[in-house]
Coordinates of C-alpha atoms and ligand atoms in Angstrom, one line a residue:
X1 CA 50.2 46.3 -63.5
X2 CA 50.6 43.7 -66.7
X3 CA 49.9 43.8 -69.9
X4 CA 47.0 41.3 -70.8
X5 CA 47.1 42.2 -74.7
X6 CA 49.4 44.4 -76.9
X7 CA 47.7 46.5 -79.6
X8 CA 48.5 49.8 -81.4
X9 CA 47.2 53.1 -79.2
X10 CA 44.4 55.0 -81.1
X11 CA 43.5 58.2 -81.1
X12 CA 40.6 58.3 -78.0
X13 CA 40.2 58.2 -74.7
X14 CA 42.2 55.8 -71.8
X15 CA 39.6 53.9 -70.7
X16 CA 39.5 52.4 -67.0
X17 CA 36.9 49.1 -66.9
X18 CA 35.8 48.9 -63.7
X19 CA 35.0 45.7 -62.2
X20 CA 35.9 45.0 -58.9
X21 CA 37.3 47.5 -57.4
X22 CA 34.5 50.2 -57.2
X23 CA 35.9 53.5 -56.5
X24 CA 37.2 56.5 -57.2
X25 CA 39.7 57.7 -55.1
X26 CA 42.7 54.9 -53.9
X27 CA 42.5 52.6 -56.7
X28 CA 45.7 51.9 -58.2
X29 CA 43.7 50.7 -61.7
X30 CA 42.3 54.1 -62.5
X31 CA 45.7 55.8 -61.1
X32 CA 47.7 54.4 -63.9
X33 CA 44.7 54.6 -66.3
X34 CA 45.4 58.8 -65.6
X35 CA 49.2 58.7 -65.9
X36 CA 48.6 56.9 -69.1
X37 CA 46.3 59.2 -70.3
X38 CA 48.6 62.0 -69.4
X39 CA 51.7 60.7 -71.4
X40 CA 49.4 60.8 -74.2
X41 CA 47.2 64.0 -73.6
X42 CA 44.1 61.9 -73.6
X43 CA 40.8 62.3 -71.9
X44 CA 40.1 59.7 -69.1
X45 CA 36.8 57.6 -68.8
X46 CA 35.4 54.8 -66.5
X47 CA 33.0 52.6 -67.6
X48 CA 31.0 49.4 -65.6
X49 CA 29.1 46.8 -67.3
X50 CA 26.4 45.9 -65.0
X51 CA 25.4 42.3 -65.8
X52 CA 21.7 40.9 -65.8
X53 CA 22.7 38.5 -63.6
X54 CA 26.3 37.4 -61.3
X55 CA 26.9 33.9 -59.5
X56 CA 23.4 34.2 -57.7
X57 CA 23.6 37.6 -56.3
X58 CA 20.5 39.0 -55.2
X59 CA 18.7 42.4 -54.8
X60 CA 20.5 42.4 -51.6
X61 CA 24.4 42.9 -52.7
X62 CA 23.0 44.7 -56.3
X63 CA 21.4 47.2 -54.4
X64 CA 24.7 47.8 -52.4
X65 CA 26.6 47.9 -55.5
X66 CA 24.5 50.1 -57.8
X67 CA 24.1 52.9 -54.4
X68 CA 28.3 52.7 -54.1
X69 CA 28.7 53.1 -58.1
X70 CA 26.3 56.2 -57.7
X71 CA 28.8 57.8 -55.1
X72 CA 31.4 57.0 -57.8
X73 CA 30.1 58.5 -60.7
X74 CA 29.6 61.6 -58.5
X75 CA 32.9 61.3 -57.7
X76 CA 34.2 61.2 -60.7
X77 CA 32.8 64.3 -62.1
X78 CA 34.3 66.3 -60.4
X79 CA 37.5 65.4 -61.5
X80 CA 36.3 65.4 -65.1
X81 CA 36.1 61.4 -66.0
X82 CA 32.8 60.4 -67.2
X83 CA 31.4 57.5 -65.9
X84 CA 29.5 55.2 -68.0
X85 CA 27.1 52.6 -67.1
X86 CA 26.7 49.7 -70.3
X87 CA 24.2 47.0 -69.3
X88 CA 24.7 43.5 -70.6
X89 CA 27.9 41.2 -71.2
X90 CA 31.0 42.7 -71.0
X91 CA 32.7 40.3 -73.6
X92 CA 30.0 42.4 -76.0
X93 CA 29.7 45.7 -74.7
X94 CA 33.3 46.5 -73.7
X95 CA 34.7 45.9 -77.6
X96 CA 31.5 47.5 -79.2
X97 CA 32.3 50.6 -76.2
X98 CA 36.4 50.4 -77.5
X99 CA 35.6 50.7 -81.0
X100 CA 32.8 53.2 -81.2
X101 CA 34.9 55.9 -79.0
X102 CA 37.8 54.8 -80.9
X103 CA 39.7 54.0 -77.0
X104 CA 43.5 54.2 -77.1
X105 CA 44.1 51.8 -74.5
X106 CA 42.2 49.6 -71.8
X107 CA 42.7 49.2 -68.3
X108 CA 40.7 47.0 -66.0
X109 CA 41.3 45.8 -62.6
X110 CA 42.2 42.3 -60.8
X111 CA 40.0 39.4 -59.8
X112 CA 41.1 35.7 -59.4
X113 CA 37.5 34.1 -60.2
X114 CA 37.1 32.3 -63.3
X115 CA 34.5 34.5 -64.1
X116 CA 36.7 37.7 -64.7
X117 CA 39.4 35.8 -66.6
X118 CA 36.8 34.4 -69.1
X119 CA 36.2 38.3 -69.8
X120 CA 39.2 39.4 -69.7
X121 CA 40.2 36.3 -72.4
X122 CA 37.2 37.5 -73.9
X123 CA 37.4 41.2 -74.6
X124 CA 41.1 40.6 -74.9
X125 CA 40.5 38.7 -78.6
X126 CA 38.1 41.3 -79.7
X127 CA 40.1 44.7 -79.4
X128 CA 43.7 45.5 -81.1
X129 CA 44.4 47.7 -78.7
X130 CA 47.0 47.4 -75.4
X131 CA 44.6 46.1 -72.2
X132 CA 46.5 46.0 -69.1
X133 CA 45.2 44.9 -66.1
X134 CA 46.3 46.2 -62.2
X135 CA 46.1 44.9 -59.1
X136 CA 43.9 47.5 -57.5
X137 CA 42.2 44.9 -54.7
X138 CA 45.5 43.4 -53.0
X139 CA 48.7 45.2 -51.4
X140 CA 51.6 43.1 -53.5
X141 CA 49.4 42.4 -56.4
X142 CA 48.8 38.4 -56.3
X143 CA 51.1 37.4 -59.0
X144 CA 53.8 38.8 -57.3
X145 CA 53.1 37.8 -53.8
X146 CA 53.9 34.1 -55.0
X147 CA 54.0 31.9 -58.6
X148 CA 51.6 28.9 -57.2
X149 CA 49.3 27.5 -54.7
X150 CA 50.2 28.5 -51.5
X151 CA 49.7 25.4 -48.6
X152 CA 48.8 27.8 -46.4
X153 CA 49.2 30.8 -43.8
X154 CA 52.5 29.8 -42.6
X155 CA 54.5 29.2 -46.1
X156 CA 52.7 32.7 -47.6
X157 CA 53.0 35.1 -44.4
X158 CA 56.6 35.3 -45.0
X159 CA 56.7 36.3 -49.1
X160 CA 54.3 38.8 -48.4
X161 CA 55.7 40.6 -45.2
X162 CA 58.9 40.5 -47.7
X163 CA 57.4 42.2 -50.3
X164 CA 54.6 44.6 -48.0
X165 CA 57.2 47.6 -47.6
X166 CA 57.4 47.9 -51.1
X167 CA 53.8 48.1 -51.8
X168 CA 52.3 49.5 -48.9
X169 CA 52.6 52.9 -49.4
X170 CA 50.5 56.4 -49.8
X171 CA 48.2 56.7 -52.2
X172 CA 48.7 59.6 -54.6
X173 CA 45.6 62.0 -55.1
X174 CA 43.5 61.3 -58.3
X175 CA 44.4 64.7 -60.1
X176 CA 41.5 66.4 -61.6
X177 CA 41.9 65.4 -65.3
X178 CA 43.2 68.2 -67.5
X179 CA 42.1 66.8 -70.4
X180 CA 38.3 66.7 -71.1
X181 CA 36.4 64.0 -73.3
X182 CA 34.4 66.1 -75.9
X183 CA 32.1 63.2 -77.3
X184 CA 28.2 63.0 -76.2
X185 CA 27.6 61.5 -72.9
X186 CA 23.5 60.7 -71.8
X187 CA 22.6 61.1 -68.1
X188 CA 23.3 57.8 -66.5
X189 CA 19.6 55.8 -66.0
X190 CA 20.5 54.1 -63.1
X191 CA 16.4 52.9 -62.5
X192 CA 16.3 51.9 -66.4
X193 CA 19.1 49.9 -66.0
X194 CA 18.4 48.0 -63.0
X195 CA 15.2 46.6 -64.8
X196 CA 17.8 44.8 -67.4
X197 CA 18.5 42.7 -64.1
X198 CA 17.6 39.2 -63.8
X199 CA 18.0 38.4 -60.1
X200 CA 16.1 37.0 -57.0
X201 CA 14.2 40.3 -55.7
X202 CA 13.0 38.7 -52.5
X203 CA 16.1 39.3 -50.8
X204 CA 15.3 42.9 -49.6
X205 CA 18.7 45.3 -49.0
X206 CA 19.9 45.3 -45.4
X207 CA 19.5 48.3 -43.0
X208 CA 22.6 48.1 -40.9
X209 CA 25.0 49.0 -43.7
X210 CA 25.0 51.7 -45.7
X211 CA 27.0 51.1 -49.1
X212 CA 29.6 53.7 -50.2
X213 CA 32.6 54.9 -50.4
X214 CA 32.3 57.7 -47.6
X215 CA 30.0 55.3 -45.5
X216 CA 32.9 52.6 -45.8
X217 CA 35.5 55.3 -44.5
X218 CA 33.4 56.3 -41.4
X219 CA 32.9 52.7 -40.5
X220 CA 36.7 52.5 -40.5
X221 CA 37.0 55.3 -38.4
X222 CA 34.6 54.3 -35.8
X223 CA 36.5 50.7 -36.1
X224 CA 39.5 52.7 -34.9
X225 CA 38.4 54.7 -32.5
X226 CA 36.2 51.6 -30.5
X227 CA 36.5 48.9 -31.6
X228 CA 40.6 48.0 -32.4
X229 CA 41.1 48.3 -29.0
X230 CA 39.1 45.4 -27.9
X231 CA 39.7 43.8 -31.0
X232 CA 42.1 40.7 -29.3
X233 CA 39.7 40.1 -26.4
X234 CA 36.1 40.5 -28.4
X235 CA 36.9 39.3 -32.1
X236 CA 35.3 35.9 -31.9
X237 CA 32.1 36.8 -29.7
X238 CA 29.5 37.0 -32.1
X239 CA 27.0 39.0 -29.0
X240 CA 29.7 41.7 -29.5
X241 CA 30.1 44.5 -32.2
X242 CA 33.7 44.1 -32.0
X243 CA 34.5 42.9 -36.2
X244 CA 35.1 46.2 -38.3
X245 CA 32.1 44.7 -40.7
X246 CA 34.6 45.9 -43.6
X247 CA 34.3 43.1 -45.7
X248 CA 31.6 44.0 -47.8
X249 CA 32.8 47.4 -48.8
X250 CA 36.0 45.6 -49.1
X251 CA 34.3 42.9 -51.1
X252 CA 33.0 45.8 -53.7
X253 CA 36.0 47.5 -53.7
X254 CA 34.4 51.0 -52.2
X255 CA 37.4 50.9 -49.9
X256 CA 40.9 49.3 -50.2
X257 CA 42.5 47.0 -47.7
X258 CA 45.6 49.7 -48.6
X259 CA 44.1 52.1 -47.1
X260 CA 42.5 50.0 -43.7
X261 CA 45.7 49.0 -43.4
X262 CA 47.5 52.8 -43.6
X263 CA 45.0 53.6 -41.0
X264 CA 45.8 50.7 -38.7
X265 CA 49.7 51.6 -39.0
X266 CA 49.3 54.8 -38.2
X267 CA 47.1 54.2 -35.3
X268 CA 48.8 54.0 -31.7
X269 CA 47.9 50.5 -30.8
X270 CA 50.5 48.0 -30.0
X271 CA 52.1 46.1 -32.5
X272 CA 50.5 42.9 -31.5
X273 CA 46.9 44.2 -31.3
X274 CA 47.3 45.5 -35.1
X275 CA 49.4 42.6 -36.2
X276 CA 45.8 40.5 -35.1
X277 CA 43.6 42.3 -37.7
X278 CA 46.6 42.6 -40.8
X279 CA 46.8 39.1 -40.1
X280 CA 43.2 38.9 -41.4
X281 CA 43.2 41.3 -43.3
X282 CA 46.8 41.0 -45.1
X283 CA 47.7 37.8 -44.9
X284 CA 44.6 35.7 -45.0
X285 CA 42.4 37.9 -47.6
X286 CA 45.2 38.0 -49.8
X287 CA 46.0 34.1 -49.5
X288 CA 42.0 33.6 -50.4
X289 CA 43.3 35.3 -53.7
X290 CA 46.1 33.3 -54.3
X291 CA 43.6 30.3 -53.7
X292 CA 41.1 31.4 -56.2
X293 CA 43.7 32.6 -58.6
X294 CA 45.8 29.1 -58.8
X295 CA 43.0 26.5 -57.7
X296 CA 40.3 26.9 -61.0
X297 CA 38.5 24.6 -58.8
X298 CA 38.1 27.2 -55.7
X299 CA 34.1 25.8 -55.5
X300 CA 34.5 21.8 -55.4
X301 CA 35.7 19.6 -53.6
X302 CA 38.3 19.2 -56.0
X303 CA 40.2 21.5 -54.9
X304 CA 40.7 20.0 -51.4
X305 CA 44.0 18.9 -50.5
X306 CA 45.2 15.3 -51.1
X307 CA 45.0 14.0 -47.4
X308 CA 41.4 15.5 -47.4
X309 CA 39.9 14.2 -50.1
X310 CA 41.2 10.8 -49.5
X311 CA 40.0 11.1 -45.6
X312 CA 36.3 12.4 -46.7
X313 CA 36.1 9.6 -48.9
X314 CA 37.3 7.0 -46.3
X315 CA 34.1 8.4 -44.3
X316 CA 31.4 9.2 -47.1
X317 CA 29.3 6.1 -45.9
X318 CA 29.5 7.5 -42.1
X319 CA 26.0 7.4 -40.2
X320 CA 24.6 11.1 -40.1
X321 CA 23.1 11.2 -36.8
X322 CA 21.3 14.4 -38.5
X323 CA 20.1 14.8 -42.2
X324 CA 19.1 18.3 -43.6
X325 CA 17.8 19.2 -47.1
X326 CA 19.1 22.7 -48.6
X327 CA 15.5 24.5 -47.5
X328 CA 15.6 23.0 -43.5
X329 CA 18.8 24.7 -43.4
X330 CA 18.3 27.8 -45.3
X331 CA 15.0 28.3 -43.4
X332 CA 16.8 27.2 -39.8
X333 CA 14.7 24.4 -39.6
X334 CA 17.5 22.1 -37.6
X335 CA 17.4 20.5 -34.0
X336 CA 20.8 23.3 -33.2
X337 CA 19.2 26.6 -32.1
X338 CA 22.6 27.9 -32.0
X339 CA 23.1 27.1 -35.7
X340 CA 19.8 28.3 -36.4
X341 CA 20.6 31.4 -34.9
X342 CA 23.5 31.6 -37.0
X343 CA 21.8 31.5 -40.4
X344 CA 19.1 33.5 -39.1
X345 CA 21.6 36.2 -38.7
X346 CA 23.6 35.4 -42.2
X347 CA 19.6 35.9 -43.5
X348 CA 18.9 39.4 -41.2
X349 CA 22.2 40.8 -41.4
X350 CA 23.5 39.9 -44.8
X351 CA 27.1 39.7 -42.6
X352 CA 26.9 36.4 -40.3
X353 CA 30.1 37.3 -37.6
X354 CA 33.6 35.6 -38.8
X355 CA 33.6 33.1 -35.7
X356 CA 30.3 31.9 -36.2
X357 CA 30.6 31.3 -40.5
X358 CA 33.0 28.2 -39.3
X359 CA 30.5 26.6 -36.7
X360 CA 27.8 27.2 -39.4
X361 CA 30.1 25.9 -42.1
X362 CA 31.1 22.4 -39.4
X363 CA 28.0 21.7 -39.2
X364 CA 26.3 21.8 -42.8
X365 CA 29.6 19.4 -43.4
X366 CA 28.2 17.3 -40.5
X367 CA 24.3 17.0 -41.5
X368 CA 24.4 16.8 -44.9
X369 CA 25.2 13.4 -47.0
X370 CA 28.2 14.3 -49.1
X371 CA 30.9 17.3 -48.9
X372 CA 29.6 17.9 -52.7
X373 CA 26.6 18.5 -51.5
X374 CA 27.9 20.4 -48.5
X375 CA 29.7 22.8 -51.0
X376 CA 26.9 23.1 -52.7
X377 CA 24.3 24.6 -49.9
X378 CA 27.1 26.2 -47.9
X379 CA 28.1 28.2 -51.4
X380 CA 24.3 28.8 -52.4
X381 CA 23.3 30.1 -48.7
X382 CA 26.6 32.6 -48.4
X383 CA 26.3 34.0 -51.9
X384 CA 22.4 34.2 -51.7
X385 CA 22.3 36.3 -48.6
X386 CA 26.4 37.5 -47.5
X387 CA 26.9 41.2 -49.0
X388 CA 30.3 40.3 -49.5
X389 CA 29.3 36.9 -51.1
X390 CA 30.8 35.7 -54.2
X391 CA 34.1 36.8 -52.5
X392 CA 37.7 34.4 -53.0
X393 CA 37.4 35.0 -49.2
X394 CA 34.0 33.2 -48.9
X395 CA 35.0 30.5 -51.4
X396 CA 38.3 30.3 -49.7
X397 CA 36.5 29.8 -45.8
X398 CA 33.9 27.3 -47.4
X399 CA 37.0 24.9 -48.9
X400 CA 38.3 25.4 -45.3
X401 CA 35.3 23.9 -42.9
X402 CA 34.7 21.1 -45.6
X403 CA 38.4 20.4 -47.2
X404 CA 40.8 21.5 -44.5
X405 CA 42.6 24.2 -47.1
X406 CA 45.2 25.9 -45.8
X407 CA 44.6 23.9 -42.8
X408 CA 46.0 20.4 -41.2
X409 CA 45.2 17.1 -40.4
X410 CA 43.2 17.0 -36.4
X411 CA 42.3 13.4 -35.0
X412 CA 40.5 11.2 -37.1
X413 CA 36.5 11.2 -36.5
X414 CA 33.3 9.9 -38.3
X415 CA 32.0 12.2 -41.2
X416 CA 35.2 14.4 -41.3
X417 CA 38.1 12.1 -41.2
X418 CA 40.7 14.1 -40.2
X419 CA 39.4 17.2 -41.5
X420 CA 39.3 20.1 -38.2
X421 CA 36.1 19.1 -35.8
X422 CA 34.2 22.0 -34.7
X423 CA 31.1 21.6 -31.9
X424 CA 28.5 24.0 -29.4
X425 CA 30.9 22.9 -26.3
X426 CA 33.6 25.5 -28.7
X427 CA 31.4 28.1 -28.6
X428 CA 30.3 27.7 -25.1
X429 CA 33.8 28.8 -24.2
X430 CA 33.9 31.6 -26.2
X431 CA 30.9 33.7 -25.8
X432 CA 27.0 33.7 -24.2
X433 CA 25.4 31.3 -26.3
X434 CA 21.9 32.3 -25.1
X435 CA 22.7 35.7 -25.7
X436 CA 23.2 35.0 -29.4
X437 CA 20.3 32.9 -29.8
X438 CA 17.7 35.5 -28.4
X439 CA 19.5 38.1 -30.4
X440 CA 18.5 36.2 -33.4
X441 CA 16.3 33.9 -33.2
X442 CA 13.0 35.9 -32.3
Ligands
LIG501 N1 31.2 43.0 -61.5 C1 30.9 43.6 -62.7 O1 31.8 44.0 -63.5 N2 29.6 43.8 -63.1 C2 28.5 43.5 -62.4 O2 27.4 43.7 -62.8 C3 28.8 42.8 -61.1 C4 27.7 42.4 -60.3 C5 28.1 41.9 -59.0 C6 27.0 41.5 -58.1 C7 27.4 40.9 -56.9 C8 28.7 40.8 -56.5 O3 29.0 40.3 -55.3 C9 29.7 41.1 -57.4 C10 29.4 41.7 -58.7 N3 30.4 42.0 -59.6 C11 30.1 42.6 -60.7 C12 31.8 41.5 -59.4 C13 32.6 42.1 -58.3 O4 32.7 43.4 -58.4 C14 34.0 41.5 -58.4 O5 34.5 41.8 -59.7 C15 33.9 40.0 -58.2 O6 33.3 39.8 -57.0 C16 35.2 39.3 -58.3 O7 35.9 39.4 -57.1

């Protein structure tokens, strides 16, 4: 936790603004919103701003959201914390929200996209009141896993295994909140409020994940009871269930990494079968974080390293053998049926399989005429159709295929320098190409 803003306490309710991480039980943000509120005998609330419109999301990942934040509000109740739903900007509604219920103090939770940081900075200036903001999405909360940019992997695994005891612990139990908030609270509209949305509605929900917090729980389960296992030997074969498909509850915040990563622990499996998956989901998720959180320029080329920029540049005027416009590829129009299989999964599934995002990635690098441009569609196509789109992760694996960040130099090669080569012959060795293809491309 840190405080964003001091201010003088009034006489309301502690208010938790909930953001990224959505849920109610686990989250370390509306944990300390209820000590708070108990030092000072306060009523607790939750509010969420939903906003017309976020970095391109579509119906797809709204739909995911707004069914999880309808568990939460359930959940919530019952522990006597009203949820509120404001629709609009939150650089508006959250200091018209403060001052009207007269809020003692704010609380909202962690997110390294510029995005949040413009609101936070925002609200910040408009209230007089203390705003903290926690940590509630990482283990070691990303300012103290490490001060800067790390290069990679290998110089940020060992400041966070240093610091993981400390902060992977139990959760406590969100107490049922003694003190109850007397003012007028309407029945949340959820349908009223999704019509203030401004989003694409052609991208229709997907089928094979059901959002929410409990849903999110019993995927983890079943991820370790058949799947860790197999986890080593199945991980990159995209014809194989074997990924825990976590990331978009994870990406909501309808379950913490905290908790996957409890469970793991506790599970039986050798150490170096669940050192695998906290690698990805320890290590590398938090190091997306620490990407977003230090790089400003997370999205662009920019923020490539040195030796990559200058190599990509080297090779700008490099014959494409192929040439795609942002539609071929978004509509799997190229000559690759094994990349056209891939998109058509991203499009199906909403969750295209972790092995096959850097093939796809490679090779909109390889057919398009710039790495701006590559950026561009590769960003546009994840966050239009991923569920956990919009993610530091997704930004983070996007500046990998193009930039090489947080990876090295390979052998120099037309189009992409020195930056890491990826072709079909790699994915021959790995899995049944022809499986994959029929799987999604009828
Ligand atoms: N956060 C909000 O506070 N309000 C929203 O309306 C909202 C919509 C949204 C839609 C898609 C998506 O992928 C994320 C969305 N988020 C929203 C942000 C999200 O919860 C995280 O805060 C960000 O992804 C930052 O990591």
């Amino acid at each position: 936790m840190r405080l964003i803003a001091k201010g003088n306490m009034k006489r309301g309710p502690m208010v938790y603004w909930m953001s990224r991480d959505q849920r109610a039980k686990e989250n370390w943000a509306l944990l300390f919103t209820q000590d708070l509120a108990q030092i000072y005998h306060s009523p607790v609330i939750v509010v969420f701003c939903l906003v017309p419109q976020f970095l391109g999301a579509t119906f797809r990942q709204y739909h995911f959201m707004v069914e999880g934040l309808k568990e939460v509000e359930k959940t919530l109740a019952e522990k006597n914390i009203p949820f509120f739903l404001l629709t609009g900007l939150p650089n508006k509604k959250i200091p018209e929200f403060v001052k009207k219920h007269k809020v003692s103090a704010l609380v909202t939770d962690f997110s390294p996209l510029r995005i949040k940081k413009e609101w936070k900075r925002e609200v910040a200036q408009r209230i007089d009141i203390p705003f903290y903001e926690v940590d509630a999405h990482n283990i070691v909360p990303c300012w103290t896993a490490s001060p800067k940019q790390e290069y990679g992997a290998y110089s940020f695994r060992p400041k966070i295994h240093r610091t993981l005891p400390e902060f992977l612990e139990n959760y406590p139990r969100l107490k049922r909140h003694p003190i109850t908030w007397k003012g007028e609270k309407e029945k949340t509209d959820w349908g009223k409020s999704m019509l203030t949305l401004k989003i694409d509605q052609t991208v229709p929900p997907v089928d094979c994940l059901k959002p929410g917090e409990k849903r999110a729980q019993k995927i983890l389960r079943d991820f370790l009871r058949n799947k860790l296992l197999f986890y080593d030997k199945d991980r990159n074969d995209p014809t194989k269930d074997a990924q825990s498909n976590l990331s978009p509850y994870i990406h909501f915040g309808q379950i913490s990494a905290q908790r996957i990563a409890l469970e793991v622990l506790k599970s039986s499996f050798a150490r170096e079968l669940t050192d695998l998956f906290l690698e990805e989901l320890i290590v590398r998720r938090e190091l997306s974080d620490n990407f977003c959180y230090y790089n400003p320029d997370y999205d662009s080329i920019k923020a490539f390293p040195s030796w990559a920029k200058e190599t990509l540049d080297k090779h700008r005027r490099d014959r494409r053998e192929y040439l795609y416009t942002q539609d071929q590829l978004e509509y799997g129009h190229t000559h690759d049926p094994l990349w056209n299989a891939s998109q058509m999964e991203m499009v199906k599934r909403g969750k295209l399989h972790g092995y096959m995002r850097m093939y796809w990635g490679k090779k909109i690098m390889e057919w398009t005429e710039s790495p701006e441009y590559a950026m561009k569609i590769a960003i546009y196509l994840n966050d239009k159709y991923e569920l956990d789109g919009r993610d530091p992760n997704g930004y983070t694996g996007i500046a990998w295929c193009m930039g090489g960040v947080h990876d090295r130099a390979w052998k120099e090669r037309d189009i992409f320098g020195k930056v890491r080569y990826m072709n079909y012959n790699g994915c021959k060795s790995k899995f049944n190409i022809k499986t994959y293809i029929e799987k999604w491309l009828n």
